[in-house]
PDB file of C-alpha atoms and ligand atoms in Angstrom:
ATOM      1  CA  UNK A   1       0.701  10.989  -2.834  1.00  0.00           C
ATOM      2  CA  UNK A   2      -0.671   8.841   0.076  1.00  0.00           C
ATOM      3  CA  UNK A   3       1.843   6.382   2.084  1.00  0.00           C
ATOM      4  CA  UNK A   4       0.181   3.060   3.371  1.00  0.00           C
ATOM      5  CA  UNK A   5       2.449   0.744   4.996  1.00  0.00           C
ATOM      6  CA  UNK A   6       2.182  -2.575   4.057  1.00  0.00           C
ATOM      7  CA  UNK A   7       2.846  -4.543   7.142  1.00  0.00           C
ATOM      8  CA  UNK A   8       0.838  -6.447   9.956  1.00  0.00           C
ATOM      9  CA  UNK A   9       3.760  -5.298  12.554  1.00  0.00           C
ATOM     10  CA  UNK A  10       2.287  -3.193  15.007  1.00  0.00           C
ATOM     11  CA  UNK A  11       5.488  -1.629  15.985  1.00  0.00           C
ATOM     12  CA  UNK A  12       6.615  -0.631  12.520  1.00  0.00           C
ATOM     13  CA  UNK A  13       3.438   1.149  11.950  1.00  0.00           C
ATOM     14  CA  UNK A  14       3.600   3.048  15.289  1.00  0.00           C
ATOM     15  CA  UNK A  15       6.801   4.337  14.392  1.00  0.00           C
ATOM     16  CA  UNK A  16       5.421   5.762  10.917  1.00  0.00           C
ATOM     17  CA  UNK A  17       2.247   6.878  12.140  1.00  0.00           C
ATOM     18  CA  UNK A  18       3.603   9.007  15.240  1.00  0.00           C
ATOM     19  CA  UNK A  19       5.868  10.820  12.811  1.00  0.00           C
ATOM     20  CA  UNK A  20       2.577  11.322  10.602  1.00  0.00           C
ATOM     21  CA  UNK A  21       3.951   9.343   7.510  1.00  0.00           C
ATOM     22  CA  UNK A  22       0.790   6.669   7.541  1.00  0.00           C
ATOM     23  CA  UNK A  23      -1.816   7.239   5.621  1.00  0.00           C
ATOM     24  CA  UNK A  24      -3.679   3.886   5.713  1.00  0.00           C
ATOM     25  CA  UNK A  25      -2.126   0.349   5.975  1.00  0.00           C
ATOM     26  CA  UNK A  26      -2.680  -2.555   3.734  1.00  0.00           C
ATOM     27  CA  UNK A  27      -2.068  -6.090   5.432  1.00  0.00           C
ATOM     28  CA  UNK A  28      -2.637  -9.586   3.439  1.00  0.00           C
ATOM     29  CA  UNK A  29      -2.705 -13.514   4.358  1.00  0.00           C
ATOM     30  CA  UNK A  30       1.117 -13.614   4.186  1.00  0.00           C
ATOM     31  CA  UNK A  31       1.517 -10.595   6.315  1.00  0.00           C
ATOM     32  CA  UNK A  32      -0.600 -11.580   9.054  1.00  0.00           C
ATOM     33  CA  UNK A  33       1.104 -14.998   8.813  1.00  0.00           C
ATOM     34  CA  UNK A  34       4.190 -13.022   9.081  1.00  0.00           C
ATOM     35  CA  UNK A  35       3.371 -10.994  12.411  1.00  0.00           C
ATOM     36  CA  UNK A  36       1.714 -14.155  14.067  1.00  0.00           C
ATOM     37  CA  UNK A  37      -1.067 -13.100  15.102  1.00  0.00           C
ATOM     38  CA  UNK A  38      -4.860 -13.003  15.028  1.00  0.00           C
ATOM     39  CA  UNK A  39      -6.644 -11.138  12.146  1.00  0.00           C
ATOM     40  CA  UNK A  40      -9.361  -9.967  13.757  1.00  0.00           C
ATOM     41  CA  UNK A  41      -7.142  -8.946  16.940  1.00  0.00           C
ATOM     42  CA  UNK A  42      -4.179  -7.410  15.112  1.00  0.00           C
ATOM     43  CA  UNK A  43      -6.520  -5.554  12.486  1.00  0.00           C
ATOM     44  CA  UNK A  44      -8.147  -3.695  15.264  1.00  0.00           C
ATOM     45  CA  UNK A  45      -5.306  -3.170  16.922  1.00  0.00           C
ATOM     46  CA  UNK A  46      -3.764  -1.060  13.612  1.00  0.00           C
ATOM     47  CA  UNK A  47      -7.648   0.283  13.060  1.00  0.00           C
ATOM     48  CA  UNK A  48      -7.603   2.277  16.548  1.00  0.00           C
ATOM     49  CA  UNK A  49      -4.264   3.055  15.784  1.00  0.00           C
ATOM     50  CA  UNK A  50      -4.598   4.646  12.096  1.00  0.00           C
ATOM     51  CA  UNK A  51      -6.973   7.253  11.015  1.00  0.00           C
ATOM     52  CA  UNK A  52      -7.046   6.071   7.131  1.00  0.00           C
ATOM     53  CA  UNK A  53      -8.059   2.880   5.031  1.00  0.00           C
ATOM     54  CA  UNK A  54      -6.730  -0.764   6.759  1.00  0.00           C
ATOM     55  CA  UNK A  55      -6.858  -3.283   3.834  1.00  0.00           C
ATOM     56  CA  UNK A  56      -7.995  -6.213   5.160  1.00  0.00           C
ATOM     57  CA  UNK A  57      -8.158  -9.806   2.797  1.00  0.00           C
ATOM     58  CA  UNK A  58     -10.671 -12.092   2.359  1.00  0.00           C
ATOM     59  CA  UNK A  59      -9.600 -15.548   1.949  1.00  0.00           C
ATOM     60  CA  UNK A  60     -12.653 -17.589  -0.044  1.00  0.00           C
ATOM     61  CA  UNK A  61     -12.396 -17.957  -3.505  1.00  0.00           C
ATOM     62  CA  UNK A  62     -15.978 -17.819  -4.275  1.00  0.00           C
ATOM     63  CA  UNK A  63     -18.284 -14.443  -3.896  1.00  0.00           C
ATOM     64  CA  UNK A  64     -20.435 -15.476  -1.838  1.00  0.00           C
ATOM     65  CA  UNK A  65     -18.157 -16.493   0.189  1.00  0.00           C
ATOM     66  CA  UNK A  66     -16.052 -13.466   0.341  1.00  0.00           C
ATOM     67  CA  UNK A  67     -18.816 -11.449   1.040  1.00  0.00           C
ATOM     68  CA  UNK A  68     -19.685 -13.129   4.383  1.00  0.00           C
ATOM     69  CA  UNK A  69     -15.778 -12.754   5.255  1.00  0.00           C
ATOM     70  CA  UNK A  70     -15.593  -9.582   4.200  1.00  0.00           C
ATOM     71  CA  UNK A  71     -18.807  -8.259   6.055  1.00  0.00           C
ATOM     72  CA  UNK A  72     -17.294 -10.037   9.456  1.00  0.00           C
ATOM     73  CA  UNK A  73     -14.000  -7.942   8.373  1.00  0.00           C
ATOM     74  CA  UNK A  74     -15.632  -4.590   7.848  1.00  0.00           C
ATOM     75  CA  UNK A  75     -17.396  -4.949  11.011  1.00  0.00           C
ATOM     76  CA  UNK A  76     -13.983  -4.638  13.059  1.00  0.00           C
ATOM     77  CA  UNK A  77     -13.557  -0.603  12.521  1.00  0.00           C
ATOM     78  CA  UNK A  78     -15.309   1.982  10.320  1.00  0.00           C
ATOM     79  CA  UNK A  79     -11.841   2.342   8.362  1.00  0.00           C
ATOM     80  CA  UNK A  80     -12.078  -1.108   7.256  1.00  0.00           C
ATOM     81  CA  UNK A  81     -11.027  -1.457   3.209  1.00  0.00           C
ATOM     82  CA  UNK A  82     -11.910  -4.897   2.332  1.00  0.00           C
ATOM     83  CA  UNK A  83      -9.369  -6.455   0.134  1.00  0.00           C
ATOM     84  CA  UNK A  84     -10.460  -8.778  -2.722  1.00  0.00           C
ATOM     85  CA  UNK A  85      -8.365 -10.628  -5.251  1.00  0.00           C
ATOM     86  CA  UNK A  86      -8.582  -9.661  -8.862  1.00  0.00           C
ATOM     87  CA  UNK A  87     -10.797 -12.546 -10.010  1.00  0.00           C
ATOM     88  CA  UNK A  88     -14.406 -12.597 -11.185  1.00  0.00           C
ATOM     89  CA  UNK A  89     -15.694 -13.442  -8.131  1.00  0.00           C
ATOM     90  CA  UNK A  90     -13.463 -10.902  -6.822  1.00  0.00           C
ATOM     91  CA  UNK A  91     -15.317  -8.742  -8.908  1.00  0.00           C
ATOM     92  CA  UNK A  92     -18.561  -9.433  -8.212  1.00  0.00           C
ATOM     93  CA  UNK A  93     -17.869  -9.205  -4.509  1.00  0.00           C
ATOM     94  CA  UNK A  94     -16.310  -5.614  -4.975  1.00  0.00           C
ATOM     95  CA  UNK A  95     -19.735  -4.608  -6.824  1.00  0.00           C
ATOM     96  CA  UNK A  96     -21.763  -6.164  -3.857  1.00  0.00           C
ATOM     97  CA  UNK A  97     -19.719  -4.576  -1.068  1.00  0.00           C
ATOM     98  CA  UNK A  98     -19.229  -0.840  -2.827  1.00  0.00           C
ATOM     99  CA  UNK A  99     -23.373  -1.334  -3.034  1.00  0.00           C
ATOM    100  CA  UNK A 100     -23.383  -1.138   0.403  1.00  0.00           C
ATOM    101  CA  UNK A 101     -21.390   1.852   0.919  1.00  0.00           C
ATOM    102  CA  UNK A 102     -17.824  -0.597   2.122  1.00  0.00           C
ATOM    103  CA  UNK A 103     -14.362   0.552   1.042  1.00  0.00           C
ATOM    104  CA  UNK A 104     -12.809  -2.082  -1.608  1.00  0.00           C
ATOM    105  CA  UNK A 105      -9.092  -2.196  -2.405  1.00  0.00           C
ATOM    106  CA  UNK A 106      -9.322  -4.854  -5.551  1.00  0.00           C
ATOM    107  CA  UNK A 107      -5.135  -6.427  -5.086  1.00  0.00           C
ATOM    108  CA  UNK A 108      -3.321  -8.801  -7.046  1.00  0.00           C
ATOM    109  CA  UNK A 109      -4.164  -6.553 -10.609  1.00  0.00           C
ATOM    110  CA  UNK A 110      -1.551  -7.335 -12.780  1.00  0.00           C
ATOM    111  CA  UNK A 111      -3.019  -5.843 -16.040  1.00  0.00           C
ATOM    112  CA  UNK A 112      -4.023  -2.676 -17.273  1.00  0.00           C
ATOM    113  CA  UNK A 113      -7.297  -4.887 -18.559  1.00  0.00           C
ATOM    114  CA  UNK A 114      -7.614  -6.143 -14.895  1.00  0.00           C
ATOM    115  CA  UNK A 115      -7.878  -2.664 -13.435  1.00  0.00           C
ATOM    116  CA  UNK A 116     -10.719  -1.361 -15.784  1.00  0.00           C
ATOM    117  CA  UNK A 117     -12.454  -3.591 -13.975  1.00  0.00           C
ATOM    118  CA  UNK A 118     -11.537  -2.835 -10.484  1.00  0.00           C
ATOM    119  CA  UNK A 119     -13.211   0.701 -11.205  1.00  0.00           C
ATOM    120  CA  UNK A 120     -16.391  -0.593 -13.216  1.00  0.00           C
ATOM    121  CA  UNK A 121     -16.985  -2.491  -9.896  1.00  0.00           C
ATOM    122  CA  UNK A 122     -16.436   0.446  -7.927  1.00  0.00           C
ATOM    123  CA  UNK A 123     -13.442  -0.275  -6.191  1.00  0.00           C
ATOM    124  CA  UNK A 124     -12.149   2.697  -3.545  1.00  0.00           C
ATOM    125  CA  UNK A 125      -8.711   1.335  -4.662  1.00  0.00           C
ATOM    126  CA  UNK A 126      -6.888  -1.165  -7.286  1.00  0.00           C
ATOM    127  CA  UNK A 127      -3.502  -2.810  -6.305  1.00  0.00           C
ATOM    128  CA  UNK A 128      -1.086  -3.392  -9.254  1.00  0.00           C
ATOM    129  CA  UNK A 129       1.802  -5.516  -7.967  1.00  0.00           C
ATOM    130  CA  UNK A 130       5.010  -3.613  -9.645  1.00  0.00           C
ATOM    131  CA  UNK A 131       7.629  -5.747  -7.419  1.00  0.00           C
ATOM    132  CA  UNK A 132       6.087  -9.299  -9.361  1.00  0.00           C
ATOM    133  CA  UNK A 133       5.787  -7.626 -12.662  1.00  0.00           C
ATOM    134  CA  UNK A 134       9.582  -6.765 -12.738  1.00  0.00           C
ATOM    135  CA  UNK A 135      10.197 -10.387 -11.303  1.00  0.00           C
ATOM    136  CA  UNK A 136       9.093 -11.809 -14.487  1.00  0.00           C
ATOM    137  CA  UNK A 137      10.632  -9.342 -16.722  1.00  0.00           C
ATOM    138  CA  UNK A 138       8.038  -7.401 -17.255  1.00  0.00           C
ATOM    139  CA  UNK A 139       7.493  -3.398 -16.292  1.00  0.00           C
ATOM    140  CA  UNK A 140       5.555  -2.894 -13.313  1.00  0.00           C
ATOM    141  CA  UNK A 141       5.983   0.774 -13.107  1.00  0.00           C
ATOM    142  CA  UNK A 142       4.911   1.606 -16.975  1.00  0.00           C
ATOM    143  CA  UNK A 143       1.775  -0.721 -15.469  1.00  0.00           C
ATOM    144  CA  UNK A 144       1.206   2.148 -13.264  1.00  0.00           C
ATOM    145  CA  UNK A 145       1.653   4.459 -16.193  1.00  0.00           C
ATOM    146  CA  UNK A 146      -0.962   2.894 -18.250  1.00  0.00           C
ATOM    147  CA  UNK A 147      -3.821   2.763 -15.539  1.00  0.00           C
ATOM    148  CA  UNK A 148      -3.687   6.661 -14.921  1.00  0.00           C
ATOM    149  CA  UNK A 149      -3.574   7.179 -18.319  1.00  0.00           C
ATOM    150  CA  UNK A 150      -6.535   4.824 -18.468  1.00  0.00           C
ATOM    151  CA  UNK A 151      -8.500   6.355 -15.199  1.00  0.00           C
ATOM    152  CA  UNK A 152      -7.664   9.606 -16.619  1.00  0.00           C
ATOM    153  CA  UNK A 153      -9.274   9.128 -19.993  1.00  0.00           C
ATOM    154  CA  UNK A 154     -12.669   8.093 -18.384  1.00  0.00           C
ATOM    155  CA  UNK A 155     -12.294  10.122 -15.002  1.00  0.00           C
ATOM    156  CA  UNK A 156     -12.571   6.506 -13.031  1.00  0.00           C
ATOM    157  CA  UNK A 157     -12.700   7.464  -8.909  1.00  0.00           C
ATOM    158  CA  UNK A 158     -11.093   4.308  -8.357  1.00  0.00           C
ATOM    159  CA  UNK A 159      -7.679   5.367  -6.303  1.00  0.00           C
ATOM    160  CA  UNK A 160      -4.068   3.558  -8.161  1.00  0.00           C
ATOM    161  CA  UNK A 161      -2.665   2.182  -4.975  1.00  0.00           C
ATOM    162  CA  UNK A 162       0.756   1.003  -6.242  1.00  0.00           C
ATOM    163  CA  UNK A 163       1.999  -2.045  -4.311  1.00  0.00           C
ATOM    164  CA  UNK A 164       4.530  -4.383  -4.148  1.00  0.00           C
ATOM    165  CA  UNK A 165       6.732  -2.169  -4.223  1.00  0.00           C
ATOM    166  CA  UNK A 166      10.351  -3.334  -3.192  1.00  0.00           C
ATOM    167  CA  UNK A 167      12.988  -0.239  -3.184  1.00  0.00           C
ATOM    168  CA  UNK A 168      12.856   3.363  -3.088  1.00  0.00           C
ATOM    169  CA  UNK A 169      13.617   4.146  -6.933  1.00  0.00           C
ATOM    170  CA  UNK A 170       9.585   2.523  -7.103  1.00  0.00           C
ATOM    171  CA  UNK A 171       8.103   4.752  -4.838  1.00  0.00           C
ATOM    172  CA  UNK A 172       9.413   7.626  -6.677  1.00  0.00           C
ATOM    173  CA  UNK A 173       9.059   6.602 -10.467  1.00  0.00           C
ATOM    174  CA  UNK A 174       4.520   6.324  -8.769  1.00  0.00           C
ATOM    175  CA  UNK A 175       5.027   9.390  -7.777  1.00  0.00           C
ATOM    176  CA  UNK A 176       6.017  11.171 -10.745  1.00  0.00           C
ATOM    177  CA  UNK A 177       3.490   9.143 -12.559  1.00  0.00           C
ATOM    178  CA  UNK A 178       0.576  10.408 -10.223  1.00  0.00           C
ATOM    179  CA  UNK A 179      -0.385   6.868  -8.535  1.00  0.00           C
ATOM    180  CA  UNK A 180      -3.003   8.195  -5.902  1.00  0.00           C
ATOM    181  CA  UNK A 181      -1.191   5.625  -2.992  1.00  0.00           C
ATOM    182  CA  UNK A 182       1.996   3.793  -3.010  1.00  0.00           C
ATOM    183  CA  UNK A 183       2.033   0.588   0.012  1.00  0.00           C
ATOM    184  CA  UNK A 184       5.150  -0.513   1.515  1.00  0.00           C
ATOM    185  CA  UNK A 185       6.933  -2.195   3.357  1.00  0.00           C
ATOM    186  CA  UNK A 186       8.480  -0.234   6.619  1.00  0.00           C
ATOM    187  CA  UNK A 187      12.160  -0.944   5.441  1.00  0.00           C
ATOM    188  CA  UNK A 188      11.542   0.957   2.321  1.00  0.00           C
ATOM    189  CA  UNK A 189       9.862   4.004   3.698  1.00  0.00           C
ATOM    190  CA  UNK A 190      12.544   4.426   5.592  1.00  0.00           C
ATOM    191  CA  UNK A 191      15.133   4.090   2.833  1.00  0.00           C
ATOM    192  CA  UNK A 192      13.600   7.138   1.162  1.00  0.00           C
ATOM    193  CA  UNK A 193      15.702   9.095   4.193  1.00  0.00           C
ATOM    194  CA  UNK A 194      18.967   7.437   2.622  1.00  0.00           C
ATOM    195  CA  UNK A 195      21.857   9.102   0.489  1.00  0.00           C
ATOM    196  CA  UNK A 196      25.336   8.482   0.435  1.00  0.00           C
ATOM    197  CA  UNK A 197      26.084  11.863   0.240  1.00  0.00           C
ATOM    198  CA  UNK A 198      24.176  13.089   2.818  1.00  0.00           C
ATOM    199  CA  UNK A 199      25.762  10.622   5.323  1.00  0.00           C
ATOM    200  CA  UNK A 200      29.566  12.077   3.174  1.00  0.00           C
ATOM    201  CA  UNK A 201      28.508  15.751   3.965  1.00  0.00           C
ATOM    202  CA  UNK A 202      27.557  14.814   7.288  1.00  0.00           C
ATOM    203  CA  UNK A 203      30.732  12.692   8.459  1.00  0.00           C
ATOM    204  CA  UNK A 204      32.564  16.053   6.874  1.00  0.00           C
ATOM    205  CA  UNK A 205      30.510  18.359   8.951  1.00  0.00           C
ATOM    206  CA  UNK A 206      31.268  16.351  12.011  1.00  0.00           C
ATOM    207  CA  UNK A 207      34.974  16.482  11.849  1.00  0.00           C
ATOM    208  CA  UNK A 208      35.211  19.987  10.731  1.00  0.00           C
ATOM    209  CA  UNK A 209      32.918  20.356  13.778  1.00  0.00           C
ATOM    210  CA  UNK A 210      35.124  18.571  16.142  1.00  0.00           C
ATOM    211  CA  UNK A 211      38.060  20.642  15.080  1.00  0.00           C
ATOM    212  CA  UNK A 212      36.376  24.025  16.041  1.00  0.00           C
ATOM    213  CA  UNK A 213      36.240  22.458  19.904  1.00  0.00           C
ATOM    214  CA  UNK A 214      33.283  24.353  20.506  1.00  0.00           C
ATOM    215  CA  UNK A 215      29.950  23.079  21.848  1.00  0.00           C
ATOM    216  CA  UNK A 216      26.487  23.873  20.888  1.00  0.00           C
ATOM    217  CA  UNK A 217      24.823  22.925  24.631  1.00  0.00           C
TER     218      UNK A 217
HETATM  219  O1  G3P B 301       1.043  -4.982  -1.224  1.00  0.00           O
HETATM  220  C1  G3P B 301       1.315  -6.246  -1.762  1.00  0.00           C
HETATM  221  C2  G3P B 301       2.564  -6.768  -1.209  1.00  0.00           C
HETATM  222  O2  G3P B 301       2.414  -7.163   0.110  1.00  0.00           O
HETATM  223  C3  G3P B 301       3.205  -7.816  -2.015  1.00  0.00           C
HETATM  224  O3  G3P B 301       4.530  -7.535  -1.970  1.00  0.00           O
HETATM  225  O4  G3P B 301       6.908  -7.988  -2.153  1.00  0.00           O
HETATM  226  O5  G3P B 301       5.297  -9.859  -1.653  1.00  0.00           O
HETATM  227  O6  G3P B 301       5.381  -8.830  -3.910  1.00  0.00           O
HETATM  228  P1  G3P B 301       5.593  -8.619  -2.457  1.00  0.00           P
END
């Protein structure tokens, strides 16, 4: 399973990428909002940085529209994915941009419906939101479920690039499912390292340690 980190922080993904966890990194509107700082700027910045996909959003609403943004986007870096929203023109800018040989990561797919699709119009990856399915009561991971099933059945290329994803238990639950990618945020990534019995056997370790009075170096 690829890890993308979903963050605009430059920092965060340095960490992660110089111990070879980052795979690709997917930003959006609210995370570029978040870092404060240019698009265009900040997206290079993380494109000479990391070697894989960089989702970057367009912002119009209608195709056209998104397909002059998202030509100016892909023009920042080779690794450019350009992100489109699940709508129709969403859609038909995915076609018109996977035409032209241009990575497409199709995000805010809520449905298995939706993310038929995303793969029809030959998106490199679909983004179901798992974090704002369970918000509403609803089961983002068995989402995940039902699109490999789906992209299974038919042998769709499209990547499942599982996102909003909010604790640790998610990342793992995609992973036994066979999502292709799972994005998120820093903080969680680095949960994954957590256990409390880990840190138990290691505060044990330490005082046992302590008693011996010897010394490694
Ligand atoms: O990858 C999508 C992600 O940024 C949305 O996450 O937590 O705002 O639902 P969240």
């Amino acid at each position: 399973m690829k890890f993308f980190v979903d963050t605009a922080d430059v920092a965060a993904i340095k960490e992660l990428n110089d111990l070879g966890m980052v795979d690709g990194v997917t930003t959006n509107p609210s995370l570029i909002l978040k870092s404060g700082r240019d698009i265009l700027e900040v997206t290079k910045e993380i494109c000479d940085m990391v070697s894989g996909p960089v989702s970057a959003e367009v912002v119009a609403t209608e195709a056209k529209d998104m397909i002059t943004e998202g030509l100016k986007l892909a023009k920042i870096a080779s690794n450019i994915a350009i992100k489109v929203p699940l709508t129709w023109d969403g859609l038909t800018a995915c076609k018109a941009f996977a035409s032209e040989g241009h990575m497409v990561n199709v995000t805010l797919c809520f449905s298995a419906a939706q993310a038929i699709l995303a793969a029809k119009a030959g998106a490199s990856f679909v983004s179901p939101f798992i974090g704002r399915l369970d918000d509403i009561n609803l089961d983002g991971v068995e989402l995940i479920d039902d699109i490999r099933t789906i992209y299974d059945n038919y042998d769709y290329k499209t990547e499942i690039l599982a996102a909003s994803i909010r604790n640790v238990n998610h990342i793992t639950e995609c992973a036994k499912i066979g999502a292709d990618v799972i994005t998120a945020p820093p903080a969680v990534i680095k949960a994954m390292a957590n256990h409390v019995l880990t840190d138990k056997g290691l505060d044990q370790f330490l005082k046992d340690w302590a008693k011996t009075g010897q010394k490694i170096v």
